[in-house]
mmCIF file of C-alpha atoms in Angstrom:
data_model
loop_
_atom_site.group_PDB
_atom_site.id
_atom_site.type_symbol
_atom_site.label_atom_id
_atom_site.label_comp_id
_atom_site.label_asym_id
_atom_site.label_seq_id
_atom_site.Cartn_x
_atom_site.Cartn_y
_atom_site.Cartn_z
ATOM 1 C CA MET A 1 11.453 -13.547 -2.772
ATOM 2 C CA LEU A 2 7.723 -13.022 -2.549
ATOM 3 C CA ASN A 3 6.105 -14.683 0.465
ATOM 4 C CA ASN A 4 2.437 -15.002 -0.514
ATOM 5 C CA LYS A 5 1.281 -15.778 3.023
ATOM 6 C CA LEU A 6 2.827 -12.490 4.282
ATOM 7 C CA VAL A 7 1.344 -10.523 1.354
ATOM 8 C CA ALA A 8 -2.066 -11.955 2.229
ATOM 9 C CA GLU A 9 -1.513 -10.843 5.838
ATOM 10 C CA ARG A 10 -0.688 -7.333 4.675
ATOM 11 C CA ILE A 11 -3.843 -7.280 2.543
ATOM 12 C CA ALA A 12 -5.859 -8.367 5.567
ATOM 13 C CA LYS A 13 -4.205 -5.544 7.591
ATOM 14 C CA ILE A 14 -5.291 -2.969 4.966
ATOM 15 C CA ILE A 15 -8.883 -4.305 5.103
ATOM 16 C CA LYS A 16 -8.916 -4.212 8.895
ATOM 17 C CA GLU A 17 -7.352 -0.788 9.310
ATOM 18 C CA ASN A 18 -9.833 0.730 6.856
ATOM 19 C CA ASN A 19 -12.807 -0.997 8.581
ATOM 20 C CA LEU A 20 -13.845 -2.792 5.378
ATOM 21 C CA SER A 21 -15.330 -6.130 4.613
ATOM 22 C CA ALA A 22 -13.730 -8.351 2.003
ATOM 23 C CA SER A 23 -16.675 -7.572 -0.225
ATOM 24 C CA SER A 24 -16.393 -3.818 0.039
ATOM 25 C CA PHE A 25 -12.606 -4.032 -0.353
ATOM 26 C CA SER A 26 -12.980 -6.053 -3.557
ATOM 27 C CA LYS A 27 -15.390 -3.460 -4.949
ATOM 28 C CA MET A 28 -12.998 -0.644 -4.163
ATOM 29 C CA ILE A 29 -10.149 -2.259 -6.013
ATOM 30 C CA GLY A 30 -12.271 -3.655 -8.856
ATOM 31 C CA VAL A 31 -11.948 -7.428 -8.441
ATOM 32 C CA GLN A 32 -14.371 -10.226 -7.649
ATOM 33 C CA ARG A 33 -15.094 -10.896 -3.993
ATOM 34 C CA SER A 34 -14.049 -14.528 -4.355
ATOM 35 C CA SER A 35 -10.542 -13.393 -5.456
ATOM 36 C CA ILE A 36 -9.991 -11.634 -2.132
ATOM 37 C CA SER A 37 -11.550 -14.494 -0.178
ATOM 38 C CA HIS A 38 -9.296 -17.039 -1.879
ATOM 39 C CA ILE A 39 -6.151 -14.967 -1.271
ATOM 40 C CA LEU A 40 -6.975 -14.373 2.398
ATOM 41 C CA SER A 41 -7.664 -18.096 2.901
ATOM 42 C CA GLY A 42 -4.423 -19.089 1.181
ATOM 43 C CA ARG A 43 -6.133 -20.888 -1.683
ATOM 44 C CA ASN A 44 -4.801 -18.521 -4.345
ATOM 45 C CA ASN A 45 -1.726 -16.314 -4.574
ATOM 46 C CA PRO A 46 -2.082 -12.555 -5.168
ATOM 47 C CA SER A 47 -1.194 -11.488 -8.753
ATOM 48 C CA LEU A 48 0.883 -8.418 -9.550
ATOM 49 C CA ASP A 49 -2.233 -6.952 -11.190
ATOM 50 C CA LEU A 50 -4.169 -7.293 -7.938
ATOM 51 C CA LEU A 51 -1.369 -5.701 -5.915
ATOM 52 C CA LEU A 52 -1.220 -2.764 -8.363
ATOM 53 C CA LYS A 53 -5.025 -2.319 -8.048
ATOM 54 C CA ILE A 54 -4.666 -2.234 -4.237
ATOM 55 C CA HIS A 55 -1.900 0.358 -4.512
ATOM 56 C CA LYS A 56 -3.991 2.463 -6.893
ATOM 57 C CA ALA A 57 -6.991 2.397 -4.630
ATOM 58 C CA PHE A 58 -4.942 3.025 -1.471
ATOM 59 C CA ASP A 59 -2.202 5.231 -2.910
ATOM 60 C CA TYR A 60 -0.869 6.127 0.525
ATOM 61 C CA ILE A 61 0.378 2.552 0.917
ATOM 62 C CA THR A 62 3.877 1.879 -0.471
ATOM 63 C CA LEU A 63 4.388 -0.886 -2.985
ATOM 64 C CA GLU A 64 7.581 -1.887 -1.155
ATOM 65 C CA TRP A 65 5.575 -2.624 1.983
ATOM 66 C CA LEU A 66 2.710 -4.323 0.154
ATOM 67 C CA ILE A 67 4.930 -6.648 -1.895
ATOM 68 C CA LEU A 68 7.980 -7.126 0.255
ATOM 69 C CA GLY A 69 7.090 -5.906 3.694
ATOM 70 C CA ASP A 70 9.968 -3.417 3.504
ATOM 71 C CA ASN A 71 9.875 0.075 5.009
ATOM 72 C CA SER A 72 6.718 1.448 6.488
ATOM 73 C CA MET A 73 3.195 0.903 5.265
ATOM 74 C CA GLU A 74 2.478 4.530 4.476
ATOM 75 C CA LYS A 75 4.328 6.988 2.320
ATOM 76 C CA PRO A 76 6.149 9.682 4.305
ATOM 77 C CA SER A 77 4.020 12.794 4.249
ATOM 78 C CA SER A 78 3.021 15.557 6.580
ATOM 79 C CA LYS A 79 -0.597 14.865 5.740
ATOM 80 C CA ILE A 80 -1.850 11.489 4.474
ATOM 81 C CA GLU A 81 -5.369 11.370 3.129
ATOM 82 C CA ASN A 82 -7.311 8.243 2.300
ATOM 83 C CA LYS A 83 -9.049 9.306 -0.871
ATOM 84 C CA HIS A 84 -12.026 7.108 -0.033
ATOM 85 C CA ASN A 85 -12.760 8.779 3.346
ATOM 86 C CA SER A 86 -11.448 12.321 2.829
ATOM 87 C CA GLU A 87 -13.604 15.371 2.684
ATOM 88 C CA LEU A 88 -12.880 18.665 1.041
ATOM 89 C CA ILE A 89 -13.487 21.596 3.383
ATOM 90 C CA ILE A 90 -13.159 25.123 2.065
ATOM 91 C CA GLU A 91 -13.498 28.107 4.379
ATOM 92 C CA GLU A 92 -15.016 31.199 2.921
ATOM 93 C CA ASN A 93 -12.388 33.343 4.695
ATOM 94 C CA ASP A 94 -9.763 32.156 2.222
ATOM 95 C CA PHE A 95 -11.576 33.894 -0.604
ATOM 96 C CA ASP A 96 -12.725 37.096 1.107
ATOM 97 C CA ASN A 97 -9.614 39.103 0.057
ATOM 98 C CA LYS A 98 -9.721 38.057 -3.577
ATOM 99 C CA LYS A 99 -11.730 39.845 -6.245
ATOM 100 C CA GLN A 100 -14.583 37.741 -7.592
ATOM 101 C CA SER A 101 -13.914 38.994 -11.104
ATOM 102 C CA LEU A 102 -10.722 36.857 -11.158
ATOM 103 C CA LEU A 103 -12.815 33.697 -10.953
ATOM 104 C CA ARG A 104 -14.765 32.953 -14.163
ATOM 105 C CA GLU A 105 -15.809 29.350 -13.725
ATOM 106 C CA ILE A 106 -15.477 26.349 -11.410
ATOM 107 C CA VAL A 107 -15.708 22.868 -12.958
ATOM 108 C CA TYR A 108 -15.946 19.713 -10.830
ATOM 109 C CA TYR A 109 -14.973 16.525 -12.670
ATOM 110 C CA TYR A 110 -16.177 13.185 -11.352
ATOM 111 C CA ASN A 111 -14.739 9.690 -11.799
ATOM 112 C CA ASP A 112 -17.718 8.571 -13.857
ATOM 113 C CA GLY A 113 -16.859 11.126 -16.532
ATOM 114 C CA SER A 114 -19.564 13.637 -15.588
ATOM 115 C CA PHE A 115 -18.909 17.179 -14.559
ATOM 116 C CA GLU A 116 -20.619 20.255 -13.096
ATOM 117 C CA ARG A 117 -19.999 23.904 -13.923
ATOM 118 C CA PHE A 118 -20.481 26.804 -11.537
ATOM 119 C CA PHE A 119 -20.269 30.465 -12.451
ATOM 120 C CA PRO A 120 -19.735 33.096 -9.724
ATOM 121 C CA LYS A 121 -22.223 35.898 -9.387
ATOM 122 C CA SER A 122 -21.026 39.266 -10.703
#
């Protein structure tokens, strides 16, 4: 059975461990700030939709832990990246041994639907 008080405590733990305010957390998951405030204060119960939004924004957190408190908080993985704080680092050495002619185009797609194209020099 779902214990709403414990779910609210787990949400508070996510906020604390990611050094977020309730306001910034609500923006990240796409809900109103008052929704998070009411859940944390015990006034409202978290909906399944809200829990799924949290899981989508923090995909390293297991739904089993978030909803039921079962298992560990994080998915088992050799490397867990928080997509909101991760940085992509590419070393030039990785590409030194490859012929440039193999690479025709690099396209970066962004969440807002925009993109950028880069073409290597011949």
